[in-house]
PDB file of C-alpha atoms in Angstrom:
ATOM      1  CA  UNK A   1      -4.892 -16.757   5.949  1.00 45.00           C
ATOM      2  CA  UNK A   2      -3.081 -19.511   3.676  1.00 44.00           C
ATOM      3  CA  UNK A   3      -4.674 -18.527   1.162  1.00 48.00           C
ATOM      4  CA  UNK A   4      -3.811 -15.037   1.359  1.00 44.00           C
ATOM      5  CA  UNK A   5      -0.158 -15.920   2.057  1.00 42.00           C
ATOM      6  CA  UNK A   6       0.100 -17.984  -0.943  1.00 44.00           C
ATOM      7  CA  UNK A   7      -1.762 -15.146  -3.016  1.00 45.00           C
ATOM      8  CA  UNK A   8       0.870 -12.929  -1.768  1.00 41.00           C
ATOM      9  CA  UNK A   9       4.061 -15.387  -2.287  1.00 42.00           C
ATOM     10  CA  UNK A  10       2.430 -16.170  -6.142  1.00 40.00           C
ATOM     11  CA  UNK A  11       1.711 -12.277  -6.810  1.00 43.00           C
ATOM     12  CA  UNK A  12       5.216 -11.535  -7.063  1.00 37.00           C
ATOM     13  CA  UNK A  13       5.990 -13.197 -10.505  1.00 37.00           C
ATOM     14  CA  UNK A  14       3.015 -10.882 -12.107  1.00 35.00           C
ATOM     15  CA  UNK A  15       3.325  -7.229 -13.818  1.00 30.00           C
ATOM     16  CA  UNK A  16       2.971  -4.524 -11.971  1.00 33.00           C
ATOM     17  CA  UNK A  17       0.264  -2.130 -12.984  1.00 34.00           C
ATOM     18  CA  UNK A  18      -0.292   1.368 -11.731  1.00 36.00           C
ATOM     19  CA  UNK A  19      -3.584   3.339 -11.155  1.00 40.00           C
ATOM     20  CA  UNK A  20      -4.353   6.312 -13.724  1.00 39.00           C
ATOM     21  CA  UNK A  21      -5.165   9.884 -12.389  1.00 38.00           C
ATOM     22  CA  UNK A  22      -6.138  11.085 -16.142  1.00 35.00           C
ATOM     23  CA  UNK A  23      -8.791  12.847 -16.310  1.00 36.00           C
ATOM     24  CA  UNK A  24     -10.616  11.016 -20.138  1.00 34.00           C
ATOM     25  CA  UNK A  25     -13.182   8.860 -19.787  1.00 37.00           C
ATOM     26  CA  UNK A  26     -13.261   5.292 -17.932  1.00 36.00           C
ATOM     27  CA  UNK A  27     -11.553   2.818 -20.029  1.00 35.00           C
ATOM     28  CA  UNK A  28      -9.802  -0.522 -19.541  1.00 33.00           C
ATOM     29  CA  UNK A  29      -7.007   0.374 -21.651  1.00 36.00           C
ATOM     30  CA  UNK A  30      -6.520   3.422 -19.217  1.00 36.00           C
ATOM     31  CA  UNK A  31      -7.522   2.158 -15.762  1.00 36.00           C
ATOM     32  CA  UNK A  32      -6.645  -1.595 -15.332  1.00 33.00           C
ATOM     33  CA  UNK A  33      -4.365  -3.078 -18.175  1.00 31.00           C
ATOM     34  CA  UNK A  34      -1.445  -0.603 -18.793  1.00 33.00           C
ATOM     35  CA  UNK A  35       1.769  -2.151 -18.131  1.00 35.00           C
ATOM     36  CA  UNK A  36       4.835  -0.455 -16.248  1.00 36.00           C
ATOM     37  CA  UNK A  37       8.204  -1.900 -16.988  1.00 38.00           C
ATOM     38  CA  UNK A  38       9.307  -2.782 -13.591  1.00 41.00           C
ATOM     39  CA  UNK A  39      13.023  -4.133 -12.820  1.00 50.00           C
ATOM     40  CA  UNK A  40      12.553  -7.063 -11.058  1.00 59.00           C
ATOM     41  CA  UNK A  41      15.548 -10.630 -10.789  1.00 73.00           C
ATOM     42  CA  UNK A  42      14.273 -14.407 -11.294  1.00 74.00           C
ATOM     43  CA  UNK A  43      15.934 -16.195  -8.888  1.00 77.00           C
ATOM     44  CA  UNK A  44      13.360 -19.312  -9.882  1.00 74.00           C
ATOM     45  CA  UNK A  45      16.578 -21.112 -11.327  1.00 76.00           C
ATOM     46  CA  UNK A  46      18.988 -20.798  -8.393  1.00 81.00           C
ATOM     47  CA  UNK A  47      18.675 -24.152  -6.417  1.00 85.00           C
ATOM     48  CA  UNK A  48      16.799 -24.198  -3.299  1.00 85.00           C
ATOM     49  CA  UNK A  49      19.743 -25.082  -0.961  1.00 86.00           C
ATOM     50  CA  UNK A  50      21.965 -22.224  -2.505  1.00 85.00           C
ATOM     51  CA  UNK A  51      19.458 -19.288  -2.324  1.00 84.00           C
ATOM     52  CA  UNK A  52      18.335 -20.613   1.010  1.00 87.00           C
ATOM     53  CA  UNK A  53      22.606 -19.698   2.309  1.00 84.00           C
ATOM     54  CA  UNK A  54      21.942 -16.410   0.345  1.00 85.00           C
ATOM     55  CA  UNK A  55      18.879 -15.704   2.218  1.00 86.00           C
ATOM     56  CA  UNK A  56      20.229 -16.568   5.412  1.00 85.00           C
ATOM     57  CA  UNK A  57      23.663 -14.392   3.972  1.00 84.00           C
ATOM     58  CA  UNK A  58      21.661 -11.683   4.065  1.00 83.00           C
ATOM     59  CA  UNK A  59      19.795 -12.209   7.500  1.00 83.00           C
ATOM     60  CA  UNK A  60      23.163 -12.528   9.013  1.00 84.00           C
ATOM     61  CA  UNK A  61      24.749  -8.809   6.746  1.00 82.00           C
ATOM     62  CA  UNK A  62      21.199  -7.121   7.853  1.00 81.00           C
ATOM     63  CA  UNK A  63      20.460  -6.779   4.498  1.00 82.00           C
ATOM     64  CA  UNK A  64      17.183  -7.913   4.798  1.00 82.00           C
ATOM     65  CA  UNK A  65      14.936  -6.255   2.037  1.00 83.00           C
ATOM     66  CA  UNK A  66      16.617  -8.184  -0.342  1.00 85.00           C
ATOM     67  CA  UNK A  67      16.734 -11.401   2.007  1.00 84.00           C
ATOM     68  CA  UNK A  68      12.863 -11.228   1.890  1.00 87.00           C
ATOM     69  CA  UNK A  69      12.513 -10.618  -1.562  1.00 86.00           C
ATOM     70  CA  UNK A  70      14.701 -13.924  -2.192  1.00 86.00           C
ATOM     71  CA  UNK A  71      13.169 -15.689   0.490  1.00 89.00           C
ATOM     72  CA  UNK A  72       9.307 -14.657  -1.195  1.00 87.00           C
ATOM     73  CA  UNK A  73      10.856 -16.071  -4.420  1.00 86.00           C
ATOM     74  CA  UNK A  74      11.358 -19.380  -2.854  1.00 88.00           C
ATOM     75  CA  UNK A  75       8.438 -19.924  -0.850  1.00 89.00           C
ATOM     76  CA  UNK A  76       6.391 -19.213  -4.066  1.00 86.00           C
ATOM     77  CA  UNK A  77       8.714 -21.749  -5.951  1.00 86.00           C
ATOM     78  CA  UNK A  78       8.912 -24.223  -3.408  1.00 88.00           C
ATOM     79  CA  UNK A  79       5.936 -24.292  -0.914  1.00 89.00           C
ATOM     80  CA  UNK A  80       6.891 -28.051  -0.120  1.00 89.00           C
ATOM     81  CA  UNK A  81      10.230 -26.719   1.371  1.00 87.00           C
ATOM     82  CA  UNK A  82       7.673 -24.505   3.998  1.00 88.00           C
ATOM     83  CA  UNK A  83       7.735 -27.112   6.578  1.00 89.00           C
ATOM     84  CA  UNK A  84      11.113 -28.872   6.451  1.00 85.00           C
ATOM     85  CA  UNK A  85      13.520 -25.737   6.099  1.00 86.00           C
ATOM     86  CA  UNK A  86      10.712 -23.413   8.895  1.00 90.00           C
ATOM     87  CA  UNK A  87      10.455 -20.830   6.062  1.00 89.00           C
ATOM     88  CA  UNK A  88       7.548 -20.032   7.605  1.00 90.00           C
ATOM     89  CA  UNK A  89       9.711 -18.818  10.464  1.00 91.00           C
ATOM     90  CA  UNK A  90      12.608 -17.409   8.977  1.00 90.00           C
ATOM     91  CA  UNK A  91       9.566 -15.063   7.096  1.00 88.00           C
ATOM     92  CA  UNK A  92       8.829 -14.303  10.505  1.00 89.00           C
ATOM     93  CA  UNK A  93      12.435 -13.391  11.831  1.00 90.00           C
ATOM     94  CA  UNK A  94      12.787 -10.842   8.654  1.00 86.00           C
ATOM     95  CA  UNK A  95       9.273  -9.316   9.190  1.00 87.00           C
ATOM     96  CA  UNK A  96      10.235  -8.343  12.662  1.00 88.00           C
ATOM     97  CA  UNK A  97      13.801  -6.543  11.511  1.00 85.00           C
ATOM     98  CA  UNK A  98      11.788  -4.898   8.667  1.00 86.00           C
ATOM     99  CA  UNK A  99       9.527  -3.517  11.196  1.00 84.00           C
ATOM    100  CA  UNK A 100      11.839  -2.460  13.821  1.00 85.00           C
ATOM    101  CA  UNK A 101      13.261  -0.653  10.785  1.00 81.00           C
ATOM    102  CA  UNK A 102      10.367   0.573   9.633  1.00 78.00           C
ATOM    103  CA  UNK A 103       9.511   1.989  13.201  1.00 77.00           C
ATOM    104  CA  UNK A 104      12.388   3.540  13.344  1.00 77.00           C
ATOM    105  CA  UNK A 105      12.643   5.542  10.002  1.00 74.00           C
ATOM    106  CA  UNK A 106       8.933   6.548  10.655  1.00 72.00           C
ATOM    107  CA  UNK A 107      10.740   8.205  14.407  1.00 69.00           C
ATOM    108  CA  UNK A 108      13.098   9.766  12.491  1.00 68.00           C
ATOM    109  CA  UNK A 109      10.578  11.248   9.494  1.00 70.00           C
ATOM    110  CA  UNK A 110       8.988  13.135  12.216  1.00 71.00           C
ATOM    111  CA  UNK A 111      11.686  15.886  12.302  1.00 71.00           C
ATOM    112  CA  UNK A 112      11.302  16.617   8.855  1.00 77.00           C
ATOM    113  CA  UNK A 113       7.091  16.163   8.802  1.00 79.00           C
ATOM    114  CA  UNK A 114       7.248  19.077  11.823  1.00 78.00           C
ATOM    115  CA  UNK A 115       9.684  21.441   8.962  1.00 77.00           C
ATOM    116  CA  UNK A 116       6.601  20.486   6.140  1.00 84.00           C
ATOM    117  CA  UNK A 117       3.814  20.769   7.783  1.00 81.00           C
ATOM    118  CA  UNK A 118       3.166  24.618   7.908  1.00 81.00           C
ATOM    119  CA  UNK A 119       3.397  24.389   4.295  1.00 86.00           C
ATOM    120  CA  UNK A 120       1.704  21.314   3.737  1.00 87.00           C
ATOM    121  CA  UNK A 121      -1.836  23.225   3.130  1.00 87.00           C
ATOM    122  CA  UNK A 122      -0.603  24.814   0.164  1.00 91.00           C
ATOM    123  CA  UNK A 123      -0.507  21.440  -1.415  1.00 93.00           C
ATOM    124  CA  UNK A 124      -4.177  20.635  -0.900  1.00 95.00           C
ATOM    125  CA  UNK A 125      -6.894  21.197  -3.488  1.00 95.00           C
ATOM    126  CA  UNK A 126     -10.203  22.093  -1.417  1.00 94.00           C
ATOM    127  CA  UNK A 127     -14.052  22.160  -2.147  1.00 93.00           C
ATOM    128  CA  UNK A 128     -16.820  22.033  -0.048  1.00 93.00           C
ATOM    129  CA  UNK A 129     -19.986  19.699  -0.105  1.00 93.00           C
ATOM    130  CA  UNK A 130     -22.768  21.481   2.342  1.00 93.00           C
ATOM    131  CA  UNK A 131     -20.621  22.203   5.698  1.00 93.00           C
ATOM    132  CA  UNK A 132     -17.641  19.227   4.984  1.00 95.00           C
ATOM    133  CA  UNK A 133     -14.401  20.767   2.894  1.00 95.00           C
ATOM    134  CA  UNK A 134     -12.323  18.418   1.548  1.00 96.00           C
ATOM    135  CA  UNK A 135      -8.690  18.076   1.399  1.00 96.00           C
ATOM    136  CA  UNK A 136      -7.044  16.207  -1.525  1.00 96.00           C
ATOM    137  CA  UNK A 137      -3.142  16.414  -2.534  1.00 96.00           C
ATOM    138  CA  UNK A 138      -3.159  18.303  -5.808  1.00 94.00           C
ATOM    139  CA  UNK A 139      -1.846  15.757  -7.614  1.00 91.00           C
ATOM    140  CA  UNK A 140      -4.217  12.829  -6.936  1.00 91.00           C
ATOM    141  CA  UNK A 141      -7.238  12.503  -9.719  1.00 84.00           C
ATOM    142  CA  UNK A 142     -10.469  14.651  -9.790  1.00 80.00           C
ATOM    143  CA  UNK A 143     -12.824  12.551 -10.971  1.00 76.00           C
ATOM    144  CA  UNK A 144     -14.485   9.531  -9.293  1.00 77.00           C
ATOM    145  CA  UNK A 145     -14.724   7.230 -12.732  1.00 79.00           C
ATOM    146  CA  UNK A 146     -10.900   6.073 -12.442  1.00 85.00           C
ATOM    147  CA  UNK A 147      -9.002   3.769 -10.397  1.00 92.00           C
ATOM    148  CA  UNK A 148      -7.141   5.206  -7.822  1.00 94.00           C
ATOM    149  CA  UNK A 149      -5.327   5.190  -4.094  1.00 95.00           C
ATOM    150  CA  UNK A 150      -4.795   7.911  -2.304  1.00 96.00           C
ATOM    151  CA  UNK A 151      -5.547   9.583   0.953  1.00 96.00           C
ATOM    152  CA  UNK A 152      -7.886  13.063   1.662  1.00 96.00           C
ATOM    153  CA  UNK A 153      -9.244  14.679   4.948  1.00 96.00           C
ATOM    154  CA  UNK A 154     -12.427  16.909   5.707  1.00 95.00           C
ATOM    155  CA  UNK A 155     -13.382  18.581   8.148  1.00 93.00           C
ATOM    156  CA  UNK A 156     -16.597  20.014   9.527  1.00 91.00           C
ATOM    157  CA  UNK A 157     -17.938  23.419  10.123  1.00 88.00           C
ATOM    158  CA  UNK A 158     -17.169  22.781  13.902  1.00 88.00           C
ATOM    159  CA  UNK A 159     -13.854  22.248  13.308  1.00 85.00           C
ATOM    160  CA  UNK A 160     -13.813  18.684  13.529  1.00 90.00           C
ATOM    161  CA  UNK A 161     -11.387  16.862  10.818  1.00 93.00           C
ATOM    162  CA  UNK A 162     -11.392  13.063   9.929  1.00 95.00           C
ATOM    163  CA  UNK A 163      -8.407  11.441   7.671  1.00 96.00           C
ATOM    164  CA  UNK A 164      -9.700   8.759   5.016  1.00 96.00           C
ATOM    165  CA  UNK A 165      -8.551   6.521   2.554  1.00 97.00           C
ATOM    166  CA  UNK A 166      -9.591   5.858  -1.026  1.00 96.00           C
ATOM    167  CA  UNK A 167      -9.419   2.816  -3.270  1.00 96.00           C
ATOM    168  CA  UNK A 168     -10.609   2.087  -6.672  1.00 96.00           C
ATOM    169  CA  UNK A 169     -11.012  -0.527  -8.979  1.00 96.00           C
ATOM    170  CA  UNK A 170     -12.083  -0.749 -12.260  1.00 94.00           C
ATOM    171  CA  UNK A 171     -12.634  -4.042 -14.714  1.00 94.00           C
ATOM    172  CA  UNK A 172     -15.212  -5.368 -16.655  1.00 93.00           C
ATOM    173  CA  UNK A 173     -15.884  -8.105 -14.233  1.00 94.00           C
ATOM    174  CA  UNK A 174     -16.336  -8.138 -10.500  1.00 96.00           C
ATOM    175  CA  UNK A 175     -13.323  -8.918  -8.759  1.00 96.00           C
ATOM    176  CA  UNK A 176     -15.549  -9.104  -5.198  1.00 96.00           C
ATOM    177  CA  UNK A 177     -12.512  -7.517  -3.205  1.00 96.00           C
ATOM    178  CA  UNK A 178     -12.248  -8.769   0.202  1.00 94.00           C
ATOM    179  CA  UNK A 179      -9.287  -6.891   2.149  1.00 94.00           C
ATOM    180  CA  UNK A 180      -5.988  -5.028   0.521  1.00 96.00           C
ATOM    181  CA  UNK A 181      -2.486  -6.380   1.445  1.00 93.00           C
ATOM    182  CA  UNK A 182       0.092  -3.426   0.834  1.00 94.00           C
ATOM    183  CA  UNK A 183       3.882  -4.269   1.036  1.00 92.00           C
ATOM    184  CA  UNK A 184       6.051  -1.488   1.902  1.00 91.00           C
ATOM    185  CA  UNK A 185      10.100  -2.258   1.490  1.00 85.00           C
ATOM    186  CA  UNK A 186       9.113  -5.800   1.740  1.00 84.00           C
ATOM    187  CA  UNK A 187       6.880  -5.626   4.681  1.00 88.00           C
ATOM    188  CA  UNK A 188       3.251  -6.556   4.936  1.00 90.00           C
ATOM    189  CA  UNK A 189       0.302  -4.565   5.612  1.00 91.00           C
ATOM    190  CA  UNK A 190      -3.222  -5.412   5.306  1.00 90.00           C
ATOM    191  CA  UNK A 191      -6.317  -2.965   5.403  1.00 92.00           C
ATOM    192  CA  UNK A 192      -9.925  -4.247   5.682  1.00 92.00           C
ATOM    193  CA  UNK A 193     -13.021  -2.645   5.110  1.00 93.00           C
ATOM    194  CA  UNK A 194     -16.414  -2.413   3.407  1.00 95.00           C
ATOM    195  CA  UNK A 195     -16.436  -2.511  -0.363  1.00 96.00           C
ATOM    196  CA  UNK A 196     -19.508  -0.417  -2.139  1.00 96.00           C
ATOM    197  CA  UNK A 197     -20.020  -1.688  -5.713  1.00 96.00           C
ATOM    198  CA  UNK A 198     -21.244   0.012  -8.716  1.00 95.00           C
ATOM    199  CA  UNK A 199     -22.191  -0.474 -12.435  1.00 93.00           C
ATOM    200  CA  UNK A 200     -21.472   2.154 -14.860  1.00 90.00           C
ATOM    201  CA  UNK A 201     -24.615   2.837 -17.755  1.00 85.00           C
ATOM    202  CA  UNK A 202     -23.890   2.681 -21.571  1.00 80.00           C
ATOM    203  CA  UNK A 203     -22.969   0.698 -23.750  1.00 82.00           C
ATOM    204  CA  UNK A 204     -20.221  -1.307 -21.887  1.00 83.00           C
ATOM    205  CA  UNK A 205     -20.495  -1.699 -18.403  1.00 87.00           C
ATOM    206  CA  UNK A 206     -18.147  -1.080 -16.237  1.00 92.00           C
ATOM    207  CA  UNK A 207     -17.938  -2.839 -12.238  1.00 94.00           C
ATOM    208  CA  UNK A 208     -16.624  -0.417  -9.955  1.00 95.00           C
ATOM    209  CA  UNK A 209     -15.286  -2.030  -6.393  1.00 97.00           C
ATOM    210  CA  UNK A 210     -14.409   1.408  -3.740  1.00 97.00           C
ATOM    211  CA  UNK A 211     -12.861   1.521  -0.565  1.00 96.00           C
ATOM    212  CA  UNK A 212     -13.892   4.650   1.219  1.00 96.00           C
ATOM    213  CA  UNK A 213     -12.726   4.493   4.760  1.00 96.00           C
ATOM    214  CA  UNK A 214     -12.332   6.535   8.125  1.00 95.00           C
ATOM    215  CA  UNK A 215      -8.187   5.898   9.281  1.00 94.00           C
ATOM    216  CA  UNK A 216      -9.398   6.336  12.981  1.00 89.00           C
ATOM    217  CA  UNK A 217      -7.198   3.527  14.700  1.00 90.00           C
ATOM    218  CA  UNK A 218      -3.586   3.668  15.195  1.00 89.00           C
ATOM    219  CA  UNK A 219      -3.193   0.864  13.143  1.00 90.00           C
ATOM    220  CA  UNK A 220      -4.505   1.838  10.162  1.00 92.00           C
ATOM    221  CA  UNK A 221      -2.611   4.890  10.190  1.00 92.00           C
ATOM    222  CA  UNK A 222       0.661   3.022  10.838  1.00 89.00           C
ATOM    223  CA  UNK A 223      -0.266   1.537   7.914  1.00 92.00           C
ATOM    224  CA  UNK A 224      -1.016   4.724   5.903  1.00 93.00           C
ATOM    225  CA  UNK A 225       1.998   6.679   7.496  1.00 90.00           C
ATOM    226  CA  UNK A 226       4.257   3.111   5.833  1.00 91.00           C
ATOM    227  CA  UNK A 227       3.564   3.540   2.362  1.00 94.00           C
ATOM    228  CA  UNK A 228       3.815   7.616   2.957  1.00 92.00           C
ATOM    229  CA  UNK A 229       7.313   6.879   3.954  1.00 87.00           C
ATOM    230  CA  UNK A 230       8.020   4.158   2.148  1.00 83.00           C
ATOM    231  CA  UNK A 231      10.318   3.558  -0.914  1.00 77.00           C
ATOM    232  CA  UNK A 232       8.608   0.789  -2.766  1.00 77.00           C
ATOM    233  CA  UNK A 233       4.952  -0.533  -2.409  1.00 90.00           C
ATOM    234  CA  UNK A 234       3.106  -2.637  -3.709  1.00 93.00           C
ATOM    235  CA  UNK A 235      -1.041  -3.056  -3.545  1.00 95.00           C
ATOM    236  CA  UNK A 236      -2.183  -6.407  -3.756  1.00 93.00           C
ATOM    237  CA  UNK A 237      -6.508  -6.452  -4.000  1.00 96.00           C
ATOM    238  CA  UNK A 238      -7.920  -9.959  -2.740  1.00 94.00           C
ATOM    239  CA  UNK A 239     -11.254 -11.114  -4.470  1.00 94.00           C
ATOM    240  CA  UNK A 240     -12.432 -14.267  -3.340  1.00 91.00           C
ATOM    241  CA  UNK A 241     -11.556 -16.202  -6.001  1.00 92.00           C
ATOM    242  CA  UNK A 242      -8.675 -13.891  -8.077  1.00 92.00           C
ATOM    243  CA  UNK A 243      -6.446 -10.538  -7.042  1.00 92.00           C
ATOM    244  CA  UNK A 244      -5.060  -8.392  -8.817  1.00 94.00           C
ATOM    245  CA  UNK A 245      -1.765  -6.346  -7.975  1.00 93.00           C
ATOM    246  CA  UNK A 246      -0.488  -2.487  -8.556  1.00 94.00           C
ATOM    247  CA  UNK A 247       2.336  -0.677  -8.147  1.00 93.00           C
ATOM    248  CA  UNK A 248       2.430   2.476  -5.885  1.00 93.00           C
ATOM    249  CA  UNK A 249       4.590   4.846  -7.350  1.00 92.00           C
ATOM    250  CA  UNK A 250       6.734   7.401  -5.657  1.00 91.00           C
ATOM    251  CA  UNK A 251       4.691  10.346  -6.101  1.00 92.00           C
ATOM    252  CA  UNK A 252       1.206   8.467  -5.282  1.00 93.00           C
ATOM    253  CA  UNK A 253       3.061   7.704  -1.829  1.00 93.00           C
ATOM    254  CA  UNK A 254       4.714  11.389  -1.568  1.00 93.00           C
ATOM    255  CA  UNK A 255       0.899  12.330  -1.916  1.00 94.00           C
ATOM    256  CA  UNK A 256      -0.240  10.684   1.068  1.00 95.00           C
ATOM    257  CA  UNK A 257       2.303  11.914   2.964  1.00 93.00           C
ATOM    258  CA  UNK A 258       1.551  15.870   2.210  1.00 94.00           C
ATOM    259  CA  UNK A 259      -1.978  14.636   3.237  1.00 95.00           C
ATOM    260  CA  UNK A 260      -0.690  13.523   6.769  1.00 94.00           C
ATOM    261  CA  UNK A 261       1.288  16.442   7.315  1.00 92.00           C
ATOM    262  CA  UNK A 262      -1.246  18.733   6.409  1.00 93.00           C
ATOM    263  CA  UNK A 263      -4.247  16.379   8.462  1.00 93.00           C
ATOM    264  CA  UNK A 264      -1.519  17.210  11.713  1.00 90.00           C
ATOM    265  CA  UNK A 265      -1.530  20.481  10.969  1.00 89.00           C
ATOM    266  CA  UNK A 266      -5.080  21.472  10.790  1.00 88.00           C
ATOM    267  CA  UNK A 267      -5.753  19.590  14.328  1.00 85.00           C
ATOM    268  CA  UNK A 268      -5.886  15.938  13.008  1.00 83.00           C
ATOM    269  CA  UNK A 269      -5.831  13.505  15.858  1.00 76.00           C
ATOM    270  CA  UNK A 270      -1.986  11.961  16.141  1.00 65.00           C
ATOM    271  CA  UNK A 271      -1.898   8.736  15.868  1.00 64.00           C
ATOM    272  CA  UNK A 272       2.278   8.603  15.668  1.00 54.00           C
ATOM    273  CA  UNK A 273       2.656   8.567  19.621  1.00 53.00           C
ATOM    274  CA  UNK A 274       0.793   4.973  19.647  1.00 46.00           C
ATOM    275  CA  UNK A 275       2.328   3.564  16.827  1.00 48.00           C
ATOM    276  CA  UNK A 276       6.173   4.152  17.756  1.00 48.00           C
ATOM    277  CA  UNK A 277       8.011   0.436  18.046  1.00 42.00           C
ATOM    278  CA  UNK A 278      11.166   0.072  20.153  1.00 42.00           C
ATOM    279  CA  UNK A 279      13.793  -0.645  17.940  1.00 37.00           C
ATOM    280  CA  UNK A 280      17.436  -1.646  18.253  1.00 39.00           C
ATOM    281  CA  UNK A 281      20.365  -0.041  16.722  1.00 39.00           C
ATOM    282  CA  UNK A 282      22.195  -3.341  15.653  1.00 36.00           C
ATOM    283  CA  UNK A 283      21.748  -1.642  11.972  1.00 39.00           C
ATOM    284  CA  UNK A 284      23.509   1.843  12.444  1.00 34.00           C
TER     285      UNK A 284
END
């Protein structure tokens, strides 16, 4: 888990890079290595006692997105500051705000997922493979040779309907993915699962790593419903000896969440019920 942690803390000085949903054929230059301009402050050259009061500034104002962001920055800078200033905790203290916020914004989505979600079919593309249709937001990609993250349902010819997950990545070399950490408004979330691997034919070859799951546990969905909801995420793709990182983007996340609502609405099982966290009001 250290090592994951300190993949995490390191991953935050690197580009962010998107996944494609073009439809041309596989390429590096298209699926792996373009480049998105992101916004993002240095706060490497601040000293260590001074960001720490900003950090704990912003603990104290309950302005705590930016408060982890800051405090990420100087973990990653400064791991030999963990022990003696209990970063380590204070990491803790914001995760547990950032959730109760989290939990509570995902309460209050559910008034306007119940106004969507008789019109959330209309945003699904459908086909059928023997008696399974398939539900995928209209906007996610087509074709299975590009990277990609998004969410899709089917459901049988008894009626029966099953919400997944799909993850793709494309290089050159194997990255040997382990697990997925996915940070939503500064707040960690980790899927797990197994990895099928594949080698394109021709002239270059290219390694395909997928992530093709069942979200059939209340904390995978919370997890899926997050980054639906979210603002700002990150994916972060753990190999066992490198990772790689990607920005979500707004309408990758706005296409999960037309997938949830329409999932509900066809007689998905609800997960929402067993995923609601008490949360205080200190914030309103």
């Amino acid at each position: 888990m250290k090592r994951v942690f300190t993949i995490v803390a390191i991953s935050y000085s690197l580009l962010l890079i998107s996944c494609n949903n073009s439809n041309s054929k596989p390429s590096i230059k298209d699926n792996s290595v373009r480049n998105i301009e992101v916004e993002k402050v240095d706060y490497s050259g601040v000293d260590s006692e001074v960001l720490l009061k900003h950090i704990m500034a912003h603990f104290d104002l309950a302005q705590y997105q930016l408060g982890k962001e800051k405090l990420t920055s100087l973990i990653s800078s400064r791991p030999d500051l963990i022990d003696s200033l209990e970063l380590n905790e204070l990491k803790s203290n914001f995760d547990n705000k950032l959730a109760q916020i989290e939990a509570k914004e995902a309460n209050l989505a559910e008034a306007a997922r119940k106004a969507r979600m008789p019109n959330a079919a209309k945003k699904m593309r459908t086909y059928k493979e023997g008696k399974i249709t398939y539900y995928i937001d209209k906007t996610s990609p087509e074709f299975d040779s590009k990277e990609c993250f998004y969410a899709y349902f089917v459901k049988d010819n008894i009626g029966e309907v099953k919400l997944k997950f799909k993850i793709r990545y494309v290089d050159t070399k194997w990255l040997d993915i382990e697990n997925f950490m996915i940070t939503v408004n500064q707040l960690d979330h980790s899927l797990t699962g197994s990895i099928t691997k594949s080698e394109t034919k021709g002239k270059k070859k290219y390694k395909h790593e997928l992530l093709d799951m069942v979200i059939d546990s209340p904390e995978n969905f919370k997890t899926l419903n997050a980054i639906a909801n979210g603002d700002k995420a990150t994916a972060l793709y753990v190999g066992k000896l490198d990772y790689r990182k990607r920005e979500i983007s707004k309408e990758q996340c706005t296409a999960i969440r037309n997938v949830i609502d329409a999932y509900l609405f066809m007689g998905g099982e609800n997960y929402l019920k067993s995923t609601k966290v008490e949360y205080t009001n200190t914030e309103e």
